[in-house]
JSON list of C-alpha atoms and ligand atoms in Angstrom, two decimals:
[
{"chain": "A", "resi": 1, "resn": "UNK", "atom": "CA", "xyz": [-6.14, -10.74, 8.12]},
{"chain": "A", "resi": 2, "resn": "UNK", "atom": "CA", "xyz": [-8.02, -10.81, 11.29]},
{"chain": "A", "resi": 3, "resn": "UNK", "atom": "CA", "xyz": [-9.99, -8.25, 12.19]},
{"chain": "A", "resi": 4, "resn": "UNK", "atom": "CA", "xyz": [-8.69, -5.64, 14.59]},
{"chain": "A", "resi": 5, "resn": "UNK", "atom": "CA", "xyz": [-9.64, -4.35, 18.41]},
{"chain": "A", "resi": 6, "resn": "UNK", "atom": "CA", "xyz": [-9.57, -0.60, 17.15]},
{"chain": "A", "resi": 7, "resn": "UNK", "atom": "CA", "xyz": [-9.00, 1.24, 13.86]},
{"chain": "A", "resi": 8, "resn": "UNK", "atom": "CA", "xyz": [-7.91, 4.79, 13.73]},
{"chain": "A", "resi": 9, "resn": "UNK", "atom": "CA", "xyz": [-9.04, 6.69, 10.74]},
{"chain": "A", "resi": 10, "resn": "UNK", "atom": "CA", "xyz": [-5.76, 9.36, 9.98]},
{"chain": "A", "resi": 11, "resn": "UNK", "atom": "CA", "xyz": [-7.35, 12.13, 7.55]},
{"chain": "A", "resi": 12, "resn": "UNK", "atom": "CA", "xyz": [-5.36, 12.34, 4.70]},
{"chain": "A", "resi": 13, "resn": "UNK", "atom": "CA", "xyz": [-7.99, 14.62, 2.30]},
{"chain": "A", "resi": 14, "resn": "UNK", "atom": "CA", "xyz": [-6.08, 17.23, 0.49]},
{"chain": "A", "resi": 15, "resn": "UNK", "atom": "CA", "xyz": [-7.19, 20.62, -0.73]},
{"chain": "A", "resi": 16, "resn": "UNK", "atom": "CA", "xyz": [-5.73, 23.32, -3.03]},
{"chain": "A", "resi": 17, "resn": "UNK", "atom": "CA", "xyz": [-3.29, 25.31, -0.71]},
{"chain": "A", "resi": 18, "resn": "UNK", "atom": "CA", "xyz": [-5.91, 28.34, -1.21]},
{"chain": "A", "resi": 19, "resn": "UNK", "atom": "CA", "xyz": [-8.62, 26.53, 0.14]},
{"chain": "A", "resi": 20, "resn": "UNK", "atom": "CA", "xyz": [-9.99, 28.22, 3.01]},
{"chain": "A", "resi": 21, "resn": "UNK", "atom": "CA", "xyz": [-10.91, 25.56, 4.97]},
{"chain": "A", "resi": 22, "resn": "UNK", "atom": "CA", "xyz": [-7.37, 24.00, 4.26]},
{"chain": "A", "resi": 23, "resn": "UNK", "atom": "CA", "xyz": [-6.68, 20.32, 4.86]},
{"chain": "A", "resi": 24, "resn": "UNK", "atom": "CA", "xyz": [-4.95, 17.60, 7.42]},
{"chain": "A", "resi": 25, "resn": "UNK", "atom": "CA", "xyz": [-2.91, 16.39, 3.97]},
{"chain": "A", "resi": 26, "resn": "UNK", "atom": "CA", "xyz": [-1.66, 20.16, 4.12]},
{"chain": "A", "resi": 27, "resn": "UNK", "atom": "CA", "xyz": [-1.20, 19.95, 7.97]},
{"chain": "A", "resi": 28, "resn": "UNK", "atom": "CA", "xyz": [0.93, 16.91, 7.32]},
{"chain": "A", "resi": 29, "resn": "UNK", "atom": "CA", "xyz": [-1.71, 13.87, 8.05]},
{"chain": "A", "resi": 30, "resn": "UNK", "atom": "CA", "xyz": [0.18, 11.71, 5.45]},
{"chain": "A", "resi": 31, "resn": "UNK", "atom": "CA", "xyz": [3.43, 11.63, 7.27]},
{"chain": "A", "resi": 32, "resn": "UNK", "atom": "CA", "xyz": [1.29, 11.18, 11.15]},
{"chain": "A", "resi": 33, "resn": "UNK", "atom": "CA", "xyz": [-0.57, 7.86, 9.52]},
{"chain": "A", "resi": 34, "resn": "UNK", "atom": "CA", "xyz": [2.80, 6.76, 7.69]},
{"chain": "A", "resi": 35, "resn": "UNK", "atom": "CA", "xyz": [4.37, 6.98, 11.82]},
{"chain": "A", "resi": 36, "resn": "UNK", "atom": "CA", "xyz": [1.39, 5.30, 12.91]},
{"chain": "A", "resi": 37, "resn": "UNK", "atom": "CA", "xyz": [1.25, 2.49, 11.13]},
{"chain": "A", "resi": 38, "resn": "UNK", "atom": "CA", "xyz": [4.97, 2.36, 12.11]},
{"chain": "A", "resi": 39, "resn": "UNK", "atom": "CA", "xyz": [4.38, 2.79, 15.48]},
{"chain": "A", "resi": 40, "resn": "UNK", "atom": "CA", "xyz": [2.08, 0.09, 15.66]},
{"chain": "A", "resi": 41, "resn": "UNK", "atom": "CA", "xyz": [3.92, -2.44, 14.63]},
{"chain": "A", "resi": 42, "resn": "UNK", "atom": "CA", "xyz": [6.80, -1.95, 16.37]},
{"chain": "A", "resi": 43, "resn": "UNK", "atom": "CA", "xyz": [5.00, -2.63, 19.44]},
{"chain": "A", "resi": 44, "resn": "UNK", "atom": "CA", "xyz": [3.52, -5.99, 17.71]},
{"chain": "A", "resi": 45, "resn": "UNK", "atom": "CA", "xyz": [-0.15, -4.22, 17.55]},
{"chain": "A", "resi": 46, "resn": "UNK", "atom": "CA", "xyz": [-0.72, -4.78, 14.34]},
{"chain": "A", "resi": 47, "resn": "UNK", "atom": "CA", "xyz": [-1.79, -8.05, 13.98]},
{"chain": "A", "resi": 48, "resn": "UNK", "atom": "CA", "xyz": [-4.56, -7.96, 16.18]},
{"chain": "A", "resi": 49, "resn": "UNK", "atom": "CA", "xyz": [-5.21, -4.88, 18.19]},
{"chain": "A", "resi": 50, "resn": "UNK", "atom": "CA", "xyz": [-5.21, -2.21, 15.94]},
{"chain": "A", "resi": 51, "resn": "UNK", "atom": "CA", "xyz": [-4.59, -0.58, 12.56]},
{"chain": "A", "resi": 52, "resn": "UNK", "atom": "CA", "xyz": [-4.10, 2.97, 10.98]},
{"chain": "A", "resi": 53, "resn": "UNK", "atom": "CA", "xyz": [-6.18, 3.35, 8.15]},
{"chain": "A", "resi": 54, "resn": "UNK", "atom": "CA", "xyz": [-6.11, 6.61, 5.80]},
{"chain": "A", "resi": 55, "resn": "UNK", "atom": "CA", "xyz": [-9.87, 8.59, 5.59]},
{"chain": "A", "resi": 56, "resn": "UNK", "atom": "CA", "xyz": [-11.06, 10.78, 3.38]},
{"chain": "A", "resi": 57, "resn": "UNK", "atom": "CA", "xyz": [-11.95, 14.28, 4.86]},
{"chain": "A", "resi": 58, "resn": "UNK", "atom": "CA", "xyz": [-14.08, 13.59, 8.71]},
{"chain": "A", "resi": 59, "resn": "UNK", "atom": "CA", "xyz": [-15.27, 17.06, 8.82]},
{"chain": "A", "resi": 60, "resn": "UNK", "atom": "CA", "xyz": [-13.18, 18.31, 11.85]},
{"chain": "A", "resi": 61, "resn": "UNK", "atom": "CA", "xyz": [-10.82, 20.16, 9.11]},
{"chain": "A", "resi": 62, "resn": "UNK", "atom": "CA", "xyz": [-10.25, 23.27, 11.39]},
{"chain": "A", "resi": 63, "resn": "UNK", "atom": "CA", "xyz": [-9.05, 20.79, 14.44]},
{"chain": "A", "resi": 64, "resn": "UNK", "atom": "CA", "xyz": [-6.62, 18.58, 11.95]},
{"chain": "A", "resi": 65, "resn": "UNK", "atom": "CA", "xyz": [-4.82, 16.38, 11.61]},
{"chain": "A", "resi": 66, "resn": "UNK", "atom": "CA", "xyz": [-7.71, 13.94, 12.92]},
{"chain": "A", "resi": 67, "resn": "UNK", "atom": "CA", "xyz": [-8.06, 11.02, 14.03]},
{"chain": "A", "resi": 68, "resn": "UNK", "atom": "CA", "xyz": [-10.88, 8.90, 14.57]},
{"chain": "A", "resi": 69, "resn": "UNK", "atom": "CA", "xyz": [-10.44, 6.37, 16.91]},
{"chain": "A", "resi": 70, "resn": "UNK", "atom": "CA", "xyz": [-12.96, 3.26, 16.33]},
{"chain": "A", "resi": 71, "resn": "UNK", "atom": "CA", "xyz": [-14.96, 1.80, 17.88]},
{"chain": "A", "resi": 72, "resn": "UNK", "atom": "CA", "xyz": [-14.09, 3.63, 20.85]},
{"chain": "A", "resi": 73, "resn": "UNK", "atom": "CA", "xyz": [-15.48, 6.78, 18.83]},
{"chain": "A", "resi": 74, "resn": "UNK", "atom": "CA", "xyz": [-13.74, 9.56, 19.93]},
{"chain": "A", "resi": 75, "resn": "UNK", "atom": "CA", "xyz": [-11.79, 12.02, 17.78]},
{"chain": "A", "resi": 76, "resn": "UNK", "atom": "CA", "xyz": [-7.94, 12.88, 18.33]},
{"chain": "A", "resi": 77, "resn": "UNK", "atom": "CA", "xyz": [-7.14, 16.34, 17.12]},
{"chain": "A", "resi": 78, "resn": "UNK", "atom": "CA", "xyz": [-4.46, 18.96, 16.37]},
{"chain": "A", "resi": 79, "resn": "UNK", "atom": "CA", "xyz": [-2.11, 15.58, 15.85]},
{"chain": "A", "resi": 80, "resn": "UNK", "atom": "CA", "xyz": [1.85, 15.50, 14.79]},
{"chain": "A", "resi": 81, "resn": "UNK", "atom": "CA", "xyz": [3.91, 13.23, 14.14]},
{"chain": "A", "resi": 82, "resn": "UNK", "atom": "CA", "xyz": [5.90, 13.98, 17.76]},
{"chain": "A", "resi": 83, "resn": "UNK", "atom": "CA", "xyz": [2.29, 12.56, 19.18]},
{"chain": "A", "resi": 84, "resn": "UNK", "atom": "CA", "xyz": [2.35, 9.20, 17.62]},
{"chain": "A", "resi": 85, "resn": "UNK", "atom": "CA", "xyz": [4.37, 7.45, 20.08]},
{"chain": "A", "resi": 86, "resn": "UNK", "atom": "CA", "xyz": [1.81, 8.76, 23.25]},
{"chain": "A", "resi": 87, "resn": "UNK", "atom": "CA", "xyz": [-0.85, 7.52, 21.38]},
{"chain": "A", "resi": 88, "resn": "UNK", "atom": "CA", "xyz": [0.56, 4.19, 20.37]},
{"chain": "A", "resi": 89, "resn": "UNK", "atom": "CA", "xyz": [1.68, 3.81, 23.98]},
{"chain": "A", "resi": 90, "resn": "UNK", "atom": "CA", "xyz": [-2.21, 4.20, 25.28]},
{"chain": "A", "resi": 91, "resn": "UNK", "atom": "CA", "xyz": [-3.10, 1.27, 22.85]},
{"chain": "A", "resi": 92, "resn": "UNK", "atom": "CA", "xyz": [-0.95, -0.91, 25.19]},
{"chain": "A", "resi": 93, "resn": "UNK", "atom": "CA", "xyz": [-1.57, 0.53, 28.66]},
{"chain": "A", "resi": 94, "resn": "UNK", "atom": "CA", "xyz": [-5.75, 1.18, 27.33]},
{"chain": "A", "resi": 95, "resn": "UNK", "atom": "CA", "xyz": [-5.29, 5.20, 28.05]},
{"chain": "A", "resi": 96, "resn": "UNK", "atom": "CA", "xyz": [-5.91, 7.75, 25.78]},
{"chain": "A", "resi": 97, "resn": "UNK", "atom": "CA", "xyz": [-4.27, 10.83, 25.10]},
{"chain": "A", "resi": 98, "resn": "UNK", "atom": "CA", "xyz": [-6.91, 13.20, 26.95]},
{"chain": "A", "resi": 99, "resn": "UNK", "atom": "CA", "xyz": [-4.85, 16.16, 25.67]},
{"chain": "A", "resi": 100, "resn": "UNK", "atom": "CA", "xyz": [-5.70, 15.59, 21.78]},
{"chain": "A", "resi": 101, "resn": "UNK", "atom": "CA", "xyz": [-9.02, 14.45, 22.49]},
{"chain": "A", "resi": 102, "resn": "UNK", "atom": "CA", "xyz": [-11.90, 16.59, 20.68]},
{"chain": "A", "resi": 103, "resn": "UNK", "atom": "CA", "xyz": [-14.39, 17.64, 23.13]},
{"chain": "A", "resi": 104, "resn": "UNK", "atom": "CA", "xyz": [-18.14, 17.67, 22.40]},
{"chain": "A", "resi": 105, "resn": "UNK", "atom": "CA", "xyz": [-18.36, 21.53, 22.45]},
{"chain": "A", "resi": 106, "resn": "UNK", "atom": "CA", "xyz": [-15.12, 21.65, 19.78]},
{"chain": "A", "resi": 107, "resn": "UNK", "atom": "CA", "xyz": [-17.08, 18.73, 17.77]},
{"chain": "A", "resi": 108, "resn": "UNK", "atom": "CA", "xyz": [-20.37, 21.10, 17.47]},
{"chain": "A", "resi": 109, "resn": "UNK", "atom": "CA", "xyz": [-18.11, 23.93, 16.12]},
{"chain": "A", "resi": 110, "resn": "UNK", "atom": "CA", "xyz": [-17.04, 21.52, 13.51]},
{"chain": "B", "resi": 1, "resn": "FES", "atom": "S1", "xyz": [-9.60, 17.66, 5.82]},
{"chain": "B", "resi": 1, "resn": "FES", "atom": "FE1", "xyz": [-9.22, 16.38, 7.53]},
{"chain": "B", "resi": 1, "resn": "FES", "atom": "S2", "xyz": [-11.07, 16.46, 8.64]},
{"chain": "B", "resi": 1, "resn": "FES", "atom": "FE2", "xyz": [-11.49, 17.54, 6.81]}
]
């Protein structure tokens, strides 16, 4: 397969449900990556311009689900399912979603 324009890095780390720091598996990151990969190939991006991986944990837990966006390297956060067609749709028009984008500041906090 050819290599892709982006990749976007869905976490799908789980944690025990008592887990303080809880997880984007528990937040429902499996079924957001399952809808992206979806997403993407109904609108034929697949094949070359990009692909939705599953990552282990990218230590933004607090801010999940993530979504690391590559190599454009910027974070999504706070992501549903409901998003997944906004942020497919900026793949084709090149915009991202600026309202699930992680600012620096929220980064630091981790
Ligand atoms: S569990 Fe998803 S970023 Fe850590």
């Amino acid at each position: 397969m050819p290599q892709r324009e982006r990749y976007l890095f869905v976490c799908t780390n789980r944690r025990s449900d008592d887990n303080p720091r809880g997880s984007c598996a528990a937040k429902g990151s499996e079924a957001v990556q399952q809808a992206l990969k979806e997403g993407l190939a109904r609108r034929g991006l697949n094949q070359l311009q990009a692909r939705a991986c599953k990552s282990s944990c990218l230590d933004q837990c607090a801010r999940g689900v993530t979504v690391l966006v590559e190599p454009d390297h910027f974070f999504y956060g706070h992501v549903t399912a409901a998003d997944v067609p906004e942020i497919a749709e900026g793949l084709v028009s090149g915009q991202r979603v600026e309202r699930l984008v992680l600012t620096a500041e929220e980064l630091a906090e981790g």
